[in-house]
mmCIF file of N, CA and C and ligand atoms in Angstrom:
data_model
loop_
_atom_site.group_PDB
_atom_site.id
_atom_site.type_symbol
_atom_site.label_atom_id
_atom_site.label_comp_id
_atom_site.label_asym_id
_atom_site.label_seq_id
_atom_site.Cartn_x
_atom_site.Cartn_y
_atom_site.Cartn_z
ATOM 1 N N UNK I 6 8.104 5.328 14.183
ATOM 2 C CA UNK I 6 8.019 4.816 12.809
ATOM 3 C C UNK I 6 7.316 5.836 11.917
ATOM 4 N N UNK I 7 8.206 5.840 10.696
ATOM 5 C CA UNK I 7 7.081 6.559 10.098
ATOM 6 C C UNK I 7 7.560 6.338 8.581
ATOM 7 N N UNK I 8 6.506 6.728 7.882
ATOM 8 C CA UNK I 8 6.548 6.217 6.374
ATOM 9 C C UNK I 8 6.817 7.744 5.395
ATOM 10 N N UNK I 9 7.549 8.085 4.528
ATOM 11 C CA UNK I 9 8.017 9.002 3.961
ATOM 12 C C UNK I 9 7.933 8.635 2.537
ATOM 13 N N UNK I 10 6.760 8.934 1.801
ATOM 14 C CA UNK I 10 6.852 9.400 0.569
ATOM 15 C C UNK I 10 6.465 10.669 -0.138
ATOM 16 N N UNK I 11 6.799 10.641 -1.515
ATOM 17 C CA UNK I 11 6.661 11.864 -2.446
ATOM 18 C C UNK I 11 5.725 12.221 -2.877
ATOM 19 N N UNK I 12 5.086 13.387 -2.391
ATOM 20 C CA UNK I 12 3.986 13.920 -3.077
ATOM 21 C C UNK I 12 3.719 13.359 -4.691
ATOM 22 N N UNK I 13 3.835 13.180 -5.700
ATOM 23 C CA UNK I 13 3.767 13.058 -6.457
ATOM 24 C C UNK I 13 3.441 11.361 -6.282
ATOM 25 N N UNK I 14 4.362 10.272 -5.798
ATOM 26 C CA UNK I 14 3.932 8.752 -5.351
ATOM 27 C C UNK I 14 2.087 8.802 -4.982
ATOM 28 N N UNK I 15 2.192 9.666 -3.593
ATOM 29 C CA UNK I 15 1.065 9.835 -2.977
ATOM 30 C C UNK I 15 -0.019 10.125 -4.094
ATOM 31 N N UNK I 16 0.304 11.275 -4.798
ATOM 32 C CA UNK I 16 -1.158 12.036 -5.600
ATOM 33 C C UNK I 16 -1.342 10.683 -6.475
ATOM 34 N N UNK I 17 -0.510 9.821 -7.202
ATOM 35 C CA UNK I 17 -1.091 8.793 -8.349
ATOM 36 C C UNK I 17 -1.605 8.005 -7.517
ATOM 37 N N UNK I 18 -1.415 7.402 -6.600
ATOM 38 C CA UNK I 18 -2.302 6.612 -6.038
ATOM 39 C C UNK I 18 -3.953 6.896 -5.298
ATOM 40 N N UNK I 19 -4.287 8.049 -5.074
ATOM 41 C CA UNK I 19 -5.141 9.019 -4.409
ATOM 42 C C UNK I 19 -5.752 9.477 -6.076
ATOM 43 N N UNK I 20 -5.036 9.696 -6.868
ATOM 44 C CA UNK I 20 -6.098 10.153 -8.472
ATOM 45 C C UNK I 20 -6.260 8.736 -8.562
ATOM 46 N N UNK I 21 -5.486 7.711 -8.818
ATOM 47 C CA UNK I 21 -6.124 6.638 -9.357
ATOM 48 C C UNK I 21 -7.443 5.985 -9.156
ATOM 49 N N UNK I 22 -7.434 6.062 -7.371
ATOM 50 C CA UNK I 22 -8.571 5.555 -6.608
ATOM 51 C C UNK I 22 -9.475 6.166 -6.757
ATOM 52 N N UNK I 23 -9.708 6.965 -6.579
ATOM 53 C CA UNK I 23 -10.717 8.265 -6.768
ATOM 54 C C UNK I 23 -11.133 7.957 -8.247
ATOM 55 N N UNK I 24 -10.891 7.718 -8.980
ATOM 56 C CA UNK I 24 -11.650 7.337 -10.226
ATOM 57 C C UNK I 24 -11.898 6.042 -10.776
ATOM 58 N N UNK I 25 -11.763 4.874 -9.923
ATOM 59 C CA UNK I 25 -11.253 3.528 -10.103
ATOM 60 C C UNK I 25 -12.788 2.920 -9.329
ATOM 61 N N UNK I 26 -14.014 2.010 -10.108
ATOM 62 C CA UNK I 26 -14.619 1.806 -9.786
ATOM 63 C C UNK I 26 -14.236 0.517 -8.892
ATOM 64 N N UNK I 27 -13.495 -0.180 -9.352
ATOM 65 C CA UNK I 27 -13.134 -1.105 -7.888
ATOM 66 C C UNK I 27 -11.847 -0.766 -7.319
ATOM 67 N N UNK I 28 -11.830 -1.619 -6.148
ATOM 68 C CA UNK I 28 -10.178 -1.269 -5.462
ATOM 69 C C UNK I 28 -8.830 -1.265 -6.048
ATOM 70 N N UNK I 29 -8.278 -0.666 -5.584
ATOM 71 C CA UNK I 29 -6.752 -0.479 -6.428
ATOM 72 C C UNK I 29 -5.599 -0.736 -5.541
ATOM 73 N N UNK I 30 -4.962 -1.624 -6.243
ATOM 74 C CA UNK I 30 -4.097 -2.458 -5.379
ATOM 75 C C UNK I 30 -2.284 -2.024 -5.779
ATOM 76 N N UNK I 31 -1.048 -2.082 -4.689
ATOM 77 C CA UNK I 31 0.191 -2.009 -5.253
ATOM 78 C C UNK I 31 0.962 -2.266 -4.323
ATOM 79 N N UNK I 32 2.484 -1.910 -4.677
ATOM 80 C CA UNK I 32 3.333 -2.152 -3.759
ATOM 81 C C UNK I 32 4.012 -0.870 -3.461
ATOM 82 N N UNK I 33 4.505 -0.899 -2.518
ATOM 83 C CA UNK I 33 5.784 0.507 -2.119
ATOM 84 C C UNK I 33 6.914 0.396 -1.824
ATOM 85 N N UNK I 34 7.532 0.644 -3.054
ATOM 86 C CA UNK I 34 8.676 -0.360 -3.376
ATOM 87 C C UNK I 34 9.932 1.120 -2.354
ATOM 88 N N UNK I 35 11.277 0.623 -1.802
ATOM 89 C CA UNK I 35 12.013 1.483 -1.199
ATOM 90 C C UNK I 35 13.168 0.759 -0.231
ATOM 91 N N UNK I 36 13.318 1.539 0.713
ATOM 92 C CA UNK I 36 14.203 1.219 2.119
ATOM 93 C C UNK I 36 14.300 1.796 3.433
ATOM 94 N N UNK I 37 14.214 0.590 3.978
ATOM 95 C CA UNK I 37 14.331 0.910 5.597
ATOM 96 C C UNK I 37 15.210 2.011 6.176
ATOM 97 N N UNK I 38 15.208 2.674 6.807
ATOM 98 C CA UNK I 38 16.336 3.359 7.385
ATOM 99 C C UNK I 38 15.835 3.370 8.765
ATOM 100 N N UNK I 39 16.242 2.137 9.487
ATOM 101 C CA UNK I 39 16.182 2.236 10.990
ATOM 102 C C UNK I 39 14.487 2.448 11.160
ATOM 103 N N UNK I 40 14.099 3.082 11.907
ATOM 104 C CA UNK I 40 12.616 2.942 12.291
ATOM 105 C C UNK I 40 11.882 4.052 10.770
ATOM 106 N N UNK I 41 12.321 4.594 9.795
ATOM 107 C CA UNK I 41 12.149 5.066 9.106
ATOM 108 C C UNK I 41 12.034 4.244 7.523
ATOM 109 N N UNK I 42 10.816 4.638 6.946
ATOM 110 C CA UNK I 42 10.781 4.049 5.355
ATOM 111 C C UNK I 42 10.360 4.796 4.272
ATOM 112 N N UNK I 43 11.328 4.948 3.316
ATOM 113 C CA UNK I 43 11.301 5.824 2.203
ATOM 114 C C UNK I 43 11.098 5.078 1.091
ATOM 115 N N UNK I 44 9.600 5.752 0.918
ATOM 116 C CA UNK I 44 9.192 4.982 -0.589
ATOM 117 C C UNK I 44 9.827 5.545 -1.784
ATOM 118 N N UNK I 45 10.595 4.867 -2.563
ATOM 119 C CA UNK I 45 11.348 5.426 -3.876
ATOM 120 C C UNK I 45 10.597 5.109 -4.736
ATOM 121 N N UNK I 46 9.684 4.032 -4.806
ATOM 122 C CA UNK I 46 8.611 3.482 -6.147
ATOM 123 C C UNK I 46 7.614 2.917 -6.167
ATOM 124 N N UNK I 47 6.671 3.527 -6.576
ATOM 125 C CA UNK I 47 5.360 2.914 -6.499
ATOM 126 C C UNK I 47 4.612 2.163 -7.646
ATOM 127 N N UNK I 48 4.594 0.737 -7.061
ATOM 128 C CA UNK I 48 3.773 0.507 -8.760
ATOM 129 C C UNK I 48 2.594 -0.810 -8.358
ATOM 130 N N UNK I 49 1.558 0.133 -9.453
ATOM 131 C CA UNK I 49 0.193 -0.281 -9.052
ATOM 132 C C UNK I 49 0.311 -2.138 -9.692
ATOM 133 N N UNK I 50 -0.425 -3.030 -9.063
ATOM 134 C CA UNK I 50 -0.736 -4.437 -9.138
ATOM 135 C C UNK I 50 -2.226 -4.472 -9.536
ATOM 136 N N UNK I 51 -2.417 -4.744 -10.766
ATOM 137 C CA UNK I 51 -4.125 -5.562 -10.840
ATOM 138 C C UNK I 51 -4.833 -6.167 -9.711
ATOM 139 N N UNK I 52 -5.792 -5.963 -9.784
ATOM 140 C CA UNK I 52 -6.767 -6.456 -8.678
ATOM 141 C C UNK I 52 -7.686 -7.923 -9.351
ATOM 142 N N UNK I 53 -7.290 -8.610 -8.983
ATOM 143 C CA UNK I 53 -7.652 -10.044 -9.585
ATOM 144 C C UNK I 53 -9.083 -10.367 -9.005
ATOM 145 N N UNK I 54 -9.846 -9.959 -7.722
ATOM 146 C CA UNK I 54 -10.872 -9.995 -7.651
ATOM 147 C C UNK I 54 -12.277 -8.716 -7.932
ATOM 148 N N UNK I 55 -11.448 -7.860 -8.987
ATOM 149 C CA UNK I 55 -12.485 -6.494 -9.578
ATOM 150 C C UNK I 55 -13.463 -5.989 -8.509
ATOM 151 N N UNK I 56 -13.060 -6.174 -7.399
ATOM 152 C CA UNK I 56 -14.403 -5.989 -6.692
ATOM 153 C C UNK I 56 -13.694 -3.947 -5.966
ATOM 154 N N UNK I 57 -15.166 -3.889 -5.502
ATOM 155 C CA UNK I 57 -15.303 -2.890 -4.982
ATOM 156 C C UNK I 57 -14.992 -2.643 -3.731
ATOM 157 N N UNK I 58 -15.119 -3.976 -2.913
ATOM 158 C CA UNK I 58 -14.676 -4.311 -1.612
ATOM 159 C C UNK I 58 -13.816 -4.975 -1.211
ATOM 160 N N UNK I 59 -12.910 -5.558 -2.150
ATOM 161 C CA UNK I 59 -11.651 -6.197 -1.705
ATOM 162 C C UNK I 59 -10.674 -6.363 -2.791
ATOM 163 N N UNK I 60 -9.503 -6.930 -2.354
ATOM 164 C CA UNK I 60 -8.551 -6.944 -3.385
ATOM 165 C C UNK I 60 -7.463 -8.304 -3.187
ATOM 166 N N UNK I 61 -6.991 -8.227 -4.532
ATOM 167 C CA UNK I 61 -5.778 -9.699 -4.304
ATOM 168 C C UNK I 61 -5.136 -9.234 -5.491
ATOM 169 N N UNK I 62 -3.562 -9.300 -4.947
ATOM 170 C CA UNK I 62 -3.007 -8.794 -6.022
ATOM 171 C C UNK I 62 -2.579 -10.127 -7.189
ATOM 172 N N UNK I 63 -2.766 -9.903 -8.751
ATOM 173 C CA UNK I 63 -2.753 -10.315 -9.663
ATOM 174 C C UNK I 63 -1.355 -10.954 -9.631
ATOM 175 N N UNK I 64 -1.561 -12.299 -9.435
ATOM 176 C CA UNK I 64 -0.065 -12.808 -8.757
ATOM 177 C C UNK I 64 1.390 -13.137 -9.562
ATOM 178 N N UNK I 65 1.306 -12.965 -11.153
ATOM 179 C CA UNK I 65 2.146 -13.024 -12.381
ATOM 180 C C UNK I 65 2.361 -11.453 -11.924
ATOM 181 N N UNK I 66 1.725 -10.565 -12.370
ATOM 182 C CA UNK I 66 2.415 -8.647 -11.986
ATOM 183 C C UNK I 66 2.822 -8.805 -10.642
ATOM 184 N N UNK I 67 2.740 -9.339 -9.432
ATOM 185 C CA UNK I 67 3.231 -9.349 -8.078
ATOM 186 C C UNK I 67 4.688 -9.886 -7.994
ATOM 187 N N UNK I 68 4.855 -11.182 -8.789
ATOM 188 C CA UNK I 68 6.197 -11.246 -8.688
ATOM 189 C C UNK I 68 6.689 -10.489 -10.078
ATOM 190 N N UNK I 69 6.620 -10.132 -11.018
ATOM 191 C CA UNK I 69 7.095 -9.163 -11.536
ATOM 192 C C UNK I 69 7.901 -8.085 -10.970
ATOM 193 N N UNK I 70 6.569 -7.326 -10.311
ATOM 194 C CA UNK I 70 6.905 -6.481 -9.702
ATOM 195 C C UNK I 70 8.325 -6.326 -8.613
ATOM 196 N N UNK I 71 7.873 -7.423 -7.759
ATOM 197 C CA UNK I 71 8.817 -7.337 -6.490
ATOM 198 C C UNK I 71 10.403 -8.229 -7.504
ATOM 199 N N UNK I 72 10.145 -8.474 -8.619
ATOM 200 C CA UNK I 72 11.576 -9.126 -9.283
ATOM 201 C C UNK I 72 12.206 -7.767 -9.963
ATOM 202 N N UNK I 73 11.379 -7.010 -10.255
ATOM 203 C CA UNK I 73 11.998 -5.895 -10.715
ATOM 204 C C UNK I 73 12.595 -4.666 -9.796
ATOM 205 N N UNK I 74 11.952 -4.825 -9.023
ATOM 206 C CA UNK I 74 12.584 -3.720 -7.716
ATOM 207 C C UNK I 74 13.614 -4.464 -7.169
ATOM 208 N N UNK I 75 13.616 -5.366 -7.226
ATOM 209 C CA UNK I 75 15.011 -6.466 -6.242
ATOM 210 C C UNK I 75 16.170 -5.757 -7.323
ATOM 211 N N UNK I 76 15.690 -5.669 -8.758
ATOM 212 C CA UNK I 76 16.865 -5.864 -9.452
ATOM 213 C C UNK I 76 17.675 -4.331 -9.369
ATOM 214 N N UNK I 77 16.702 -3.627 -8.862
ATOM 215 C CA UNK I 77 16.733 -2.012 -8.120
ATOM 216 C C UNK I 77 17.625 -1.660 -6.929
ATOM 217 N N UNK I 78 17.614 -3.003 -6.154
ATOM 218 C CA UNK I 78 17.717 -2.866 -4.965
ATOM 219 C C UNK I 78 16.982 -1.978 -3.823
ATOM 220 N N UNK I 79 14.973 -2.625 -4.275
ATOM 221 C CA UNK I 79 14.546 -2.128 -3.880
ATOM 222 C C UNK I 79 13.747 -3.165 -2.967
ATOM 223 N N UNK I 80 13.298 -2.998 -1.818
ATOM 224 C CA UNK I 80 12.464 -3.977 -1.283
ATOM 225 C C UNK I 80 10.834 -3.671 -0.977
ATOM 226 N N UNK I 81 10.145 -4.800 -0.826
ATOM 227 C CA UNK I 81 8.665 -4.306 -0.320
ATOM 228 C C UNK I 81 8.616 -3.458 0.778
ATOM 229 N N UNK I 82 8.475 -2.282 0.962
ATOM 230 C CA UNK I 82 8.538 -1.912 2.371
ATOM 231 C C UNK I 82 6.513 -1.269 2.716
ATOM 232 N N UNK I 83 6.259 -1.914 1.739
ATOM 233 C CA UNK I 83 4.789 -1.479 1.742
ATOM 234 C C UNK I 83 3.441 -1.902 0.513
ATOM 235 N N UNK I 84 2.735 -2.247 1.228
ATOM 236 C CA UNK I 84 1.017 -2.475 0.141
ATOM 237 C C UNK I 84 0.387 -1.607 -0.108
ATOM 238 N N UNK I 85 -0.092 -0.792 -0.757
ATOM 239 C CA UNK I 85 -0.855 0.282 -0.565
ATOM 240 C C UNK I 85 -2.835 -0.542 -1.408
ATOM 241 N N UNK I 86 -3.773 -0.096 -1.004
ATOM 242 C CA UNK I 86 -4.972 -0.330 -1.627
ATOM 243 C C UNK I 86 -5.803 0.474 -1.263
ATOM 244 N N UNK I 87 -7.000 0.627 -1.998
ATOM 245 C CA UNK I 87 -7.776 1.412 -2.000
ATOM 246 C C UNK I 87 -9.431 0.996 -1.102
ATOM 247 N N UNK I 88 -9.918 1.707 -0.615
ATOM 248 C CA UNK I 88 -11.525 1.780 0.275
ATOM 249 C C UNK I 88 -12.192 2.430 -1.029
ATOM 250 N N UNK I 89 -13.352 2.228 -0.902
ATOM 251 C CA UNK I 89 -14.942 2.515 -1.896
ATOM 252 C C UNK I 89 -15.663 3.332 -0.812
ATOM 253 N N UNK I 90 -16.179 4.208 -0.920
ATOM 254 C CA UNK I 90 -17.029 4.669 0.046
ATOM 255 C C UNK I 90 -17.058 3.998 1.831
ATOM 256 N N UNK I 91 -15.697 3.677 1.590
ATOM 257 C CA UNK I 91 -15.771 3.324 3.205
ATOM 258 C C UNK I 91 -14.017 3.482 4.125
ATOM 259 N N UNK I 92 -14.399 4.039 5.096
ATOM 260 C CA UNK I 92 -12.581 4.510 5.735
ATOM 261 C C UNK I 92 -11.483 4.373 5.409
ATOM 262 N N UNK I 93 -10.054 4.832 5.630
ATOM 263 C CA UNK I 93 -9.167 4.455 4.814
ATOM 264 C C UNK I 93 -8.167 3.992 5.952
ATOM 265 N N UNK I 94 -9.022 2.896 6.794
ATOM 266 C CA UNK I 94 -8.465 1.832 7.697
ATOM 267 C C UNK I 94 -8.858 0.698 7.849
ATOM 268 N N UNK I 95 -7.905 -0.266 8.053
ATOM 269 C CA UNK I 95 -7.758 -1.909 8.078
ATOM 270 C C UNK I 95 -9.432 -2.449 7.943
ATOM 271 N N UNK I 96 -10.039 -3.292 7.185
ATOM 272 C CA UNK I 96 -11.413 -4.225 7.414
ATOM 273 C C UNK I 96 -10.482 -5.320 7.778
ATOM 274 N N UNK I 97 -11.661 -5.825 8.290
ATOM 275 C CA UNK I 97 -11.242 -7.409 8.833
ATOM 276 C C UNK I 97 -10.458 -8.432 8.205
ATOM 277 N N UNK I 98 -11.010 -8.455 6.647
ATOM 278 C CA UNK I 98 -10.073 -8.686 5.866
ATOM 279 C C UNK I 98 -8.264 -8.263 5.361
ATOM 280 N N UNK I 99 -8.491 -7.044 5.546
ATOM 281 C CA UNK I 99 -7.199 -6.579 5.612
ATOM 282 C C UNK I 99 -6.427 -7.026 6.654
ATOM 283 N N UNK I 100 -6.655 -7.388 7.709
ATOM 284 C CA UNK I 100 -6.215 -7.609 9.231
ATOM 285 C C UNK I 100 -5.401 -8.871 9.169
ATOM 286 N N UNK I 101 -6.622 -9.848 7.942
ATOM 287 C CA UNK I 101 -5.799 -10.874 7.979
ATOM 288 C C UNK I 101 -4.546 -10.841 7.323
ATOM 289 N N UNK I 102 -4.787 -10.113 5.887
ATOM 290 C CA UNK I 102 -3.741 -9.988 5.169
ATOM 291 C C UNK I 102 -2.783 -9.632 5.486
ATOM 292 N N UNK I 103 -2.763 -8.574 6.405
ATOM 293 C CA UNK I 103 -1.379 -8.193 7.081
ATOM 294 C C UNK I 103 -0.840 -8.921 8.049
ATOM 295 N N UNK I 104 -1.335 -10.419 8.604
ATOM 296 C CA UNK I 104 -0.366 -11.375 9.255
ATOM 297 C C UNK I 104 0.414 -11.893 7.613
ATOM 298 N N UNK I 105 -0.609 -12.200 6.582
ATOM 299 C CA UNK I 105 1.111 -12.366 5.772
ATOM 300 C C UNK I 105 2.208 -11.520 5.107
ATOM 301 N N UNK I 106 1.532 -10.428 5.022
ATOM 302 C CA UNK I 106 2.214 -9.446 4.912
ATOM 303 C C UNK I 106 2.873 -8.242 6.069
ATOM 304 N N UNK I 107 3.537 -8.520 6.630
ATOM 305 C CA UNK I 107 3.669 -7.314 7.741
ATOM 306 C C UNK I 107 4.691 -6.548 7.146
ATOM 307 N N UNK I 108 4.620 -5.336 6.380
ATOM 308 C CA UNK I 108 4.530 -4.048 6.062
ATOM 309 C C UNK I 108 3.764 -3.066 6.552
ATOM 310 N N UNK I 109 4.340 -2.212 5.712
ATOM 311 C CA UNK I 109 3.341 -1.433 6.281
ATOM 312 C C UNK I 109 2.065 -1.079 5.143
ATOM 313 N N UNK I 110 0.982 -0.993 5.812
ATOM 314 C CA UNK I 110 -0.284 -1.337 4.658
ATOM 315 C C UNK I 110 -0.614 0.488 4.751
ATOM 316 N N UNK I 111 -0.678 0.821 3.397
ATOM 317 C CA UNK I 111 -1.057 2.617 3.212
ATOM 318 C C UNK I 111 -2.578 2.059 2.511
ATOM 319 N N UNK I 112 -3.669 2.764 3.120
ATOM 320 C CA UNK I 112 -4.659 2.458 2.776
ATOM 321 C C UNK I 112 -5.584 3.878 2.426
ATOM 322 N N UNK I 113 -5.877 4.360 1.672
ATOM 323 C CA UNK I 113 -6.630 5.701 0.743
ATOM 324 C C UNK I 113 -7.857 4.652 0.441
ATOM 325 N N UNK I 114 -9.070 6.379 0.488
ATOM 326 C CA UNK I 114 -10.510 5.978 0.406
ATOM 327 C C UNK I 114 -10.555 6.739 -1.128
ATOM 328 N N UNK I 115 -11.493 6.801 -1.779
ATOM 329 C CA UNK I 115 -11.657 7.414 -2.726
ATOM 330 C C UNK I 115 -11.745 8.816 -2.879
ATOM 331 N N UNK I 116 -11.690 9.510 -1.602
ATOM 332 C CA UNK I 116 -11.979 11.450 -1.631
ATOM 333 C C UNK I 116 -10.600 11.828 -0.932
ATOM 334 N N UNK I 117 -9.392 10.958 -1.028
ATOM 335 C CA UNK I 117 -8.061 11.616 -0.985
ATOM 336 C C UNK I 117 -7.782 11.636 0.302
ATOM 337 N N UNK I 118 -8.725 11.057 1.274
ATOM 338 C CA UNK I 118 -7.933 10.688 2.332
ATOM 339 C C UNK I 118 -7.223 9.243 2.735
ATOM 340 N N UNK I 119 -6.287 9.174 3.774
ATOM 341 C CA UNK I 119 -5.554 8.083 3.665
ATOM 342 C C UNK I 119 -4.646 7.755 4.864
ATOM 343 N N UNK I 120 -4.203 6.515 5.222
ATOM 344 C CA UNK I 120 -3.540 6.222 6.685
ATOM 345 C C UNK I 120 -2.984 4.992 6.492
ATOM 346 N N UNK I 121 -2.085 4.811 7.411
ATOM 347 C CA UNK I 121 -0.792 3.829 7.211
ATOM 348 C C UNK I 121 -0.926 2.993 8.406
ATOM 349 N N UNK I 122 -0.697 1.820 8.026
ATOM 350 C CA UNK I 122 -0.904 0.759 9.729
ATOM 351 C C UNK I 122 0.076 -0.542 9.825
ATOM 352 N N UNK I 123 0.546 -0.483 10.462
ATOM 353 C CA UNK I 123 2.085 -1.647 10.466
ATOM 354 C C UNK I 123 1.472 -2.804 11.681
ATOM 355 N N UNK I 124 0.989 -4.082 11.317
ATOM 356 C CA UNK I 124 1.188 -4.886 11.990
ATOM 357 C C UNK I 124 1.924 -5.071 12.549
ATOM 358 N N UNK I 125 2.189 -5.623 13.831
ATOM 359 C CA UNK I 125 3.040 -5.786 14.736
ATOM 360 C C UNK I 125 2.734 -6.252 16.302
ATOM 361 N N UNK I 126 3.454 -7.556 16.401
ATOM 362 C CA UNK I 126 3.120 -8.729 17.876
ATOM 363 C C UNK I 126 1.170 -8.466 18.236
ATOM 364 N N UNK I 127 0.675 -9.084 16.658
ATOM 365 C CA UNK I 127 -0.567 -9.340 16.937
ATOM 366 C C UNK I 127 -1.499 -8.033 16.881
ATOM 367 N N UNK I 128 -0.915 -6.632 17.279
ATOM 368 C CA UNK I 128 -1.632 -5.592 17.445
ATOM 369 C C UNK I 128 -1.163 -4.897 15.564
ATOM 370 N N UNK I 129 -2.145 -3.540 15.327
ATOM 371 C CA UNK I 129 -1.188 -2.805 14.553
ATOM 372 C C UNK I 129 -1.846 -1.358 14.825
ATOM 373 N N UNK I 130 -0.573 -0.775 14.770
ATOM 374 C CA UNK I 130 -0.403 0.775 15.081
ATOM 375 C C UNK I 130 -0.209 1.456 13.803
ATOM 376 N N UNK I 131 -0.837 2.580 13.931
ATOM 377 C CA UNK I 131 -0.947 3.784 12.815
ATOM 378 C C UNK I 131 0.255 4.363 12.759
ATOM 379 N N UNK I 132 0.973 4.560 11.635
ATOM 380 C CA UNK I 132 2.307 5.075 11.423
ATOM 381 C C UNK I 132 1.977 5.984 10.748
ATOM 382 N N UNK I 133 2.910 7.239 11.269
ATOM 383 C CA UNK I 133 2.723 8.339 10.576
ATOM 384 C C UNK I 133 3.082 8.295 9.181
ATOM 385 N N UNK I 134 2.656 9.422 7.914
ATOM 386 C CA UNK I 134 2.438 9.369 7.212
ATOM 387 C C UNK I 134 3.420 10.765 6.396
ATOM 388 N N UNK I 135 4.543 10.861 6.192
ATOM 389 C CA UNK I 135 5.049 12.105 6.061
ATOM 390 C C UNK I 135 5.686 12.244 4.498
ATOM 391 N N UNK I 136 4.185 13.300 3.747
ATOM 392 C CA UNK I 136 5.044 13.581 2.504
ATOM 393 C C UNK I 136 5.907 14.197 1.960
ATOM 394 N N UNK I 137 7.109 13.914 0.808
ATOM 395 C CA UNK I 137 8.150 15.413 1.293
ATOM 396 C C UNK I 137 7.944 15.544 -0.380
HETATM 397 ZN ZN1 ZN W 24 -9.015 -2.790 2.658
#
């Protein structure tokens, strides 16, 4: 498995965070290709709880969002959010979120690093991360 987006997708989400005193929340909008997912669009979601340590996406821009990529023929193939001074892998909280969401979750800390994790039968594994 592995997740394939565009340098340019990648850098707005990685500048955003990096200057974003609370978490920054979105979707990764695209398509499957067999064990492969190509993000074609990225678009950031309000963070309805402003916090520094967690996030919920602003649920009027959420279906927006995912109504406007449908009309794309694009699907969720991914969450992306942001860490504060802390790793740019799953908290406990996130863990849960991804039983309702099983995508794949791209998660960036604020100093531009970042990692991808796909729930799956209870466990979740780190999916590579390949920008083109
Ligand atoms: Zn998190």
């Amino acid at each position: 498995m592995e997740l394939k987006i565009k340098r340019p997708h990648l850098s707005a989400i990685l500048e955003v965070a990096g200057r974003s005193e609370v978490e920054v929340c979105g979707f990764l909008f695209g398509k499957r290709e067999g064990d492969n997912i190509a993000v074609e669009e990225v678009r950031f979601v309000g963070n309805r709880l402003n916090s520094p340590a967690a996030f919920e996406m602003e649920p009027v821009e959420m279906v927006e969002a995912i109504e406007g990529a449908e009309k794309k023929g694009l699907e969720v193939v991914g969450i992306f959010h942001s860490h504060l001074k802390c790793p740019p892998r799953p908290s406990g909280r996130d863990l849960k979120g991804m039983e309702l969401w099983p995508v794949v979750w791209l998660i960036v800390d604020n100093e531009g690093n970042y990692g991808a994790y796909l729930p799956e039968g209870g466990k979740v594994r780190e999916v590579r991360v390949r920008v083109i």
